[in-house]
Amino acid sequence: MKKTDFLSRLIDEKKIQIIEPSENLKNAYLKRSEESLASSKILAGTGNLNDSIALTYYSMYHSVLALFYRIGLKCENHTASIILLKGIFGIDTRELEKAKRERIDNQYYVDFHVTKEELEKMIKVAESFNSEIIGFIDSLNENEITRFRNKLLLTFNK
């Protein structure tokens, strides 16, 4: 993966860093992911679709951060997280990107509307995405963690 000017700037600003892997942070973000999705479902049930959209996206994003902390990557930028998820781990990010767009549209544009059916589909997508990320995390062994960390080092040094 070639380092872009965007990623270079974030690395220089220490918004992306290679750190020690952390089981505690991994577990904390997985818990936050679960809580966000549970809250999203409650809000959807009360008809609060707008806040439910945001929490559905954040559930997905927090599962990505859990993966990052498992291998020792700190990333404070949503777009960079998506780039790294795809470039370093080879994970399909289309659904995460779509959820991010929905969250942004909903958060910043008052004329944006989503139907309950669209939201229910988004929640199911988030459940599937989170399950995939958790499975990926659970399958990691120390050799794979080292391989991903080396791939990150190569990206940082290009």
Short mmCIF file of N, CA, C and O in Angstrom, two decimals, residues 27-87:
data_model
loop_
_atom_site.label_atom_id
_atom_site.label_comp_id
_atom_site.label_asym_id
_atom_site.label_seq_id
_atom_site.Cartn_x
_atom_site.Cartn_y
_atom_site.Cartn_z
N ASN A 27 -10.79 -4.87 23.77
CA ASN A 27 -12.02 -5.28 24.44
C ASN A 27 -12.94 -4.09 24.73
O ASN A 27 -14.16 -4.21 24.61
N ALA A 28 -12.36 -2.96 25.10
CA ALA A 28 -13.17 -1.77 25.38
C ALA A 28 -13.90 -1.30 24.12
O ALA A 28 -15.08 -0.93 24.18
N TYR A 29 -13.21 -1.33 22.98
CA TYR A 29 -13.87 -0.91 21.74
C TYR A 29 -14.90 -1.93 21.26
O TYR A 29 -15.92 -1.56 20.68
N LEU A 30 -14.66 -3.20 21.49
CA LEU A 30 -15.67 -4.20 21.15
C LEU A 30 -16.93 -4.00 22.01
O LEU A 30 -18.05 -4.09 21.50
N LYS A 31 -16.73 -3.69 23.28
CA LYS A 31 -17.86 -3.42 24.17
C LYS A 31 -18.61 -2.17 23.70
O LYS A 31 -19.84 -2.15 23.64
N ARG A 32 -17.86 -1.15 23.35
CA ARG A 32 -18.48 0.09 22.85
C ARG A 32 -19.26 -0.18 21.56
O ARG A 32 -20.33 0.37 21.34
N SER A 33 -18.71 -1.03 20.71
CA SER A 33 -19.40 -1.40 19.47
C SER A 33 -20.73 -2.06 19.78
O SER A 33 -21.77 -1.71 19.19
N GLU A 34 -20.71 -3.02 20.70
CA GLU A 34 -21.95 -3.71 21.09
C GLU A 34 -22.96 -2.74 21.68
O GLU A 34 -24.16 -2.79 21.35
N GLU A 35 -22.50 -1.86 22.55
CA GLU A 35 -23.39 -0.89 23.20
C GLU A 35 -23.99 0.07 22.18
O GLU A 35 -25.19 0.40 22.27
N SER A 36 -23.19 0.51 21.23
CA SER A 36 -23.69 1.43 20.21
C SER A 36 -24.79 0.78 19.37
O SER A 36 -25.81 1.40 19.09
N LEU A 37 -24.58 -0.48 19.00
CA LEU A 37 -25.58 -1.17 18.20
C LEU A 37 -26.85 -1.43 19.01
O LEU A 37 -27.97 -1.27 18.49
N ALA A 38 -26.69 -1.80 20.27
CA ALA A 38 -27.87 -2.02 21.13
C ALA A 38 -28.65 -0.72 21.29
O ALA A 38 -29.89 -0.71 21.19
N SER A 39 -27.96 0.38 21.51
CA SER A 39 -28.62 1.67 21.63
C SER A 39 -29.30 2.08 20.33
O SER A 39 -30.40 2.64 20.34
N SER A 40 -28.64 1.78 19.21
CA SER A 40 -29.22 2.08 17.91
C SER A 40 -30.56 1.38 17.73
O SER A 40 -31.53 1.98 17.26
N LYS A 41 -30.61 0.12 18.14
CA LYS A 41 -31.86 -0.65 18.00
C LYS A 41 -32.96 -0.07 18.90
O LYS A 41 -34.12 0.00 18.48
N ILE A 42 -32.59 0.33 20.09
CA ILE A 42 -33.59 0.94 21.00
C ILE A 42 -34.13 2.22 20.40
O ILE A 42 -35.35 2.44 20.37
N LEU A 43 -33.23 3.07 19.91
CA LEU A 43 -33.67 4.34 19.31
C LEU A 43 -34.52 4.10 18.06
O LEU A 43 -35.51 4.81 17.84
N ALA A 44 -34.15 3.13 17.26
CA ALA A 44 -34.94 2.81 16.07
C ALA A 44 -36.35 2.39 16.49
O ALA A 44 -37.33 2.77 15.85
N GLY A 45 -36.42 1.64 17.57
CA GLY A 45 -37.72 1.17 18.06
C GLY A 45 -38.62 2.29 18.55
O GLY A 45 -39.84 2.17 18.53
N THR A 46 -38.01 3.40 18.98
CA THR A 46 -38.80 4.55 19.44
C THR A 46 -39.08 5.54 18.31
O THR A 46 -39.70 6.56 18.54
N GLY A 47 -38.54 5.24 17.12
CA GLY A 47 -38.75 6.13 15.98
C GLY A 47 -37.67 7.19 15.81
O GLY A 47 -37.75 8.02 14.92
N ASN A 48 -36.65 7.17 16.65
CA ASN A 48 -35.55 8.13 16.53
C ASN A 48 -34.52 7.58 15.54
O ASN A 48 -33.47 7.08 15.92
N LEU A 49 -34.87 7.70 14.27
CA LEU A 49 -34.03 7.12 13.22
C LEU A 49 -32.72 7.87 13.04
O LEU A 49 -31.69 7.26 12.72
N ASN A 50 -32.75 9.19 13.26
CA ASN A 50 -31.55 10.00 13.03
C ASN A 50 -30.40 9.58 13.95
O ASN A 50 -29.28 9.34 13.49
N ASP A 51 -30.66 9.50 15.24
CA ASP A 51 -29.59 9.10 16.16
C ASP A 51 -29.23 7.63 15.99
O ASP A 51 -28.08 7.24 16.20
N SER A 52 -30.18 6.83 15.58
CA SER A 52 -29.93 5.42 15.36
C SER A 52 -28.92 5.22 14.23
O SER A 52 -28.04 4.36 14.32
N ILE A 53 -29.02 6.03 13.18
CA ILE A 53 -28.08 5.94 12.06
C ILE A 53 -26.66 6.17 12.54
O ILE A 53 -25.74 5.42 12.22
N ALA A 54 -26.48 7.23 13.32
CA ALA A 54 -25.14 7.56 13.81
C ALA A 54 -24.57 6.43 14.66
O ALA A 54 -23.41 6.03 14.49
N LEU A 55 -25.38 5.89 15.56
CA LEU A 55 -24.89 4.83 16.43
C LEU A 55 -24.62 3.54 15.67
O LEU A 55 -23.70 2.79 16.03
N THR A 56 -25.37 3.29 14.62
CA THR A 56 -25.11 2.11 13.80
C THR A 56 -23.74 2.22 13.14
O THR A 56 -22.94 1.28 13.16
N TYR A 57 -23.45 3.39 12.57
CA TYR A 57 -22.13 3.60 11.98
C TYR A 57 -21.03 3.47 13.04
O TYR A 57 -20.03 2.79 12.83
N TYR A 58 -21.23 4.12 14.18
CA TYR A 58 -20.19 4.08 15.21
C TYR A 58 -19.97 2.67 15.74
O TYR A 58 -18.85 2.33 16.13
N SER A 59 -20.97 1.85 15.73
CA SER A 59 -20.79 0.45 16.10
C SER A 59 -19.78 -0.21 15.17
O SER A 59 -18.87 -0.92 15.62
N MET A 60 -19.92 0.04 13.89
CA MET A 60 -19.00 -0.52 12.91
C MET A 60 -17.58 0.06 13.09
O MET A 60 -16.59 -0.66 13.08
N TYR A 61 -17.53 1.37 13.26
CA TYR A 61 -16.24 2.05 13.41
C TYR A 61 -15.51 1.55 14.65
O TYR A 61 -14.30 1.32 14.62
N HIS A 62 -16.23 1.37 15.75
CA HIS A 62 -15.59 0.90 16.98
C HIS A 62 -15.04 -0.53 16.82
O HIS A 62 -14.01 -0.86 17.41
N SER A 63 -15.71 -1.36 16.03
CA SER A 63 -15.16 -2.70 15.81
C SER A 63 -13.86 -2.62 15.02
O SER A 63 -12.93 -3.41 15.27
N VAL A 64 -13.76 -1.66 14.10
CA VAL A 64 -12.51 -1.45 13.36
C VAL A 64 -11.40 -1.01 14.32
O VAL A 64 -10.28 -1.51 14.26
N LEU A 65 -11.72 -0.09 15.22
CA LEU A 65 -10.72 0.36 16.19
C LEU A 65 -10.27 -0.79 17.08
O LEU A 65 -9.09 -0.87 17.44
N ALA A 66 -11.17 -1.69 17.41
CA ALA A 66 -10.80 -2.87 18.20
C ALA A 66 -9.74 -3.69 17.46
O ALA A 66 -8.74 -4.12 18.06
N LEU A 67 -9.95 -3.90 16.17
CA LEU A 67 -8.96 -4.61 15.36
C LEU A 67 -7.62 -3.87 15.38
O LEU A 67 -6.57 -4.48 15.57
N PHE A 68 -7.68 -2.58 15.19
CA PHE A 68 -6.44 -1.80 15.17
C PHE A 68 -5.67 -1.93 16.48
O PHE A 68 -4.46 -2.13 16.47
N TYR A 69 -6.36 -1.80 17.60
CA TYR A 69 -5.66 -1.91 18.88
C TYR A 69 -5.15 -3.32 19.14
O TYR A 69 -4.16 -3.49 19.84
N ARG A 70 -5.81 -4.31 18.55
CA ARG A 70 -5.33 -5.69 18.69
C ARG A 70 -3.94 -5.86 18.10
O ARG A 70 -3.11 -6.61 18.62
N ILE A 71 -3.67 -5.16 17.00
CA ILE A 71 -2.35 -5.29 16.38
C ILE A 71 -1.41 -4.14 16.76
O ILE A 71 -0.24 -4.17 16.42
N GLY A 72 -1.93 -3.12 17.44
CA GLY A 72 -1.09 -2.01 17.86
C GLY A 72 -1.08 -0.85 16.88
O GLY A 72 -0.02 -0.31 16.54
N LEU A 73 -2.25 -0.45 16.44
CA LEU A 73 -2.39 0.70 15.54
C LEU A 73 -3.37 1.67 16.15
O LEU A 73 -4.49 1.29 16.50
N LYS A 74 -2.96 2.90 16.28
CA LYS A 74 -3.84 3.97 16.76
C LYS A 74 -4.13 4.88 15.56
O LYS A 74 -3.22 5.35 14.90
N CYS A 75 -5.41 5.10 15.29
CA CYS A 75 -5.79 5.96 14.17
C CYS A 75 -6.95 6.83 14.62
O CYS A 75 -7.99 6.32 15.04
N GLU A 76 -6.77 8.14 14.53
CA GLU A 76 -7.77 9.10 15.01
C GLU A 76 -8.56 9.74 13.88
O GLU A 76 -9.15 10.81 14.07
N ASN A 77 -8.59 9.12 12.72
CA ASN A 77 -9.28 9.71 11.58
C ASN A 77 -10.12 8.63 10.90
O ASN A 77 -9.61 7.56 10.57
N HIS A 78 -11.40 8.93 10.70
CA HIS A 78 -12.32 7.94 10.14
C HIS A 78 -11.93 7.54 8.72
O HIS A 78 -11.92 6.36 8.39
N THR A 79 -11.62 8.51 7.88
CA THR A 79 -11.26 8.20 6.49
C THR A 79 -9.98 7.38 6.44
O THR A 79 -9.89 6.40 5.70
N ALA A 80 -9.00 7.77 7.23
CA ALA A 80 -7.74 7.02 7.26
C ALA A 80 -7.98 5.60 7.77
O ALA A 80 -7.36 4.65 7.27
N SER A 81 -8.88 5.45 8.72
CA SER A 81 -9.19 4.11 9.24
C SER A 81 -9.71 3.21 8.13
O SER A 81 -9.34 2.05 8.03
N ILE A 82 -10.55 3.77 7.29
CA ILE A 82 -11.11 3.00 6.17
C ILE A 82 -10.00 2.64 5.17
O ILE A 82 -9.91 1.50 4.70
N ILE A 83 -9.14 3.60 4.88
CA ILE A 83 -8.02 3.35 3.95
C ILE A 83 -7.13 2.25 4.49
O ILE A 83 -6.74 1.32 3.76
N LEU A 84 -6.80 2.31 5.79
CA LEU A 84 -5.92 1.31 6.39
C LEU A 84 -6.60 -0.05 6.50
O LEU A 84 -5.94 -1.08 6.31
N LEU A 85 -7.88 -0.06 6.81
CA LEU A 85 -8.60 -1.33 6.91
C LEU A 85 -8.54 -2.09 5.59
O LEU A 85 -8.30 -3.29 5.55
N LYS A 86 -8.72 -1.36 4.52
CA LYS A 86 -8.68 -1.98 3.19
C LYS A 86 -7.24 -2.28 2.75
O LYS A 86 -6.95 -3.38 2.28
N GLY A 87 -6.36 -1.31 2.92
CA GLY A 87 -5.00 -1.44 2.41
C GLY A 87 -4.11 -2.39 3.19
O GLY A 87 -3.32 -3.12 2.60
#
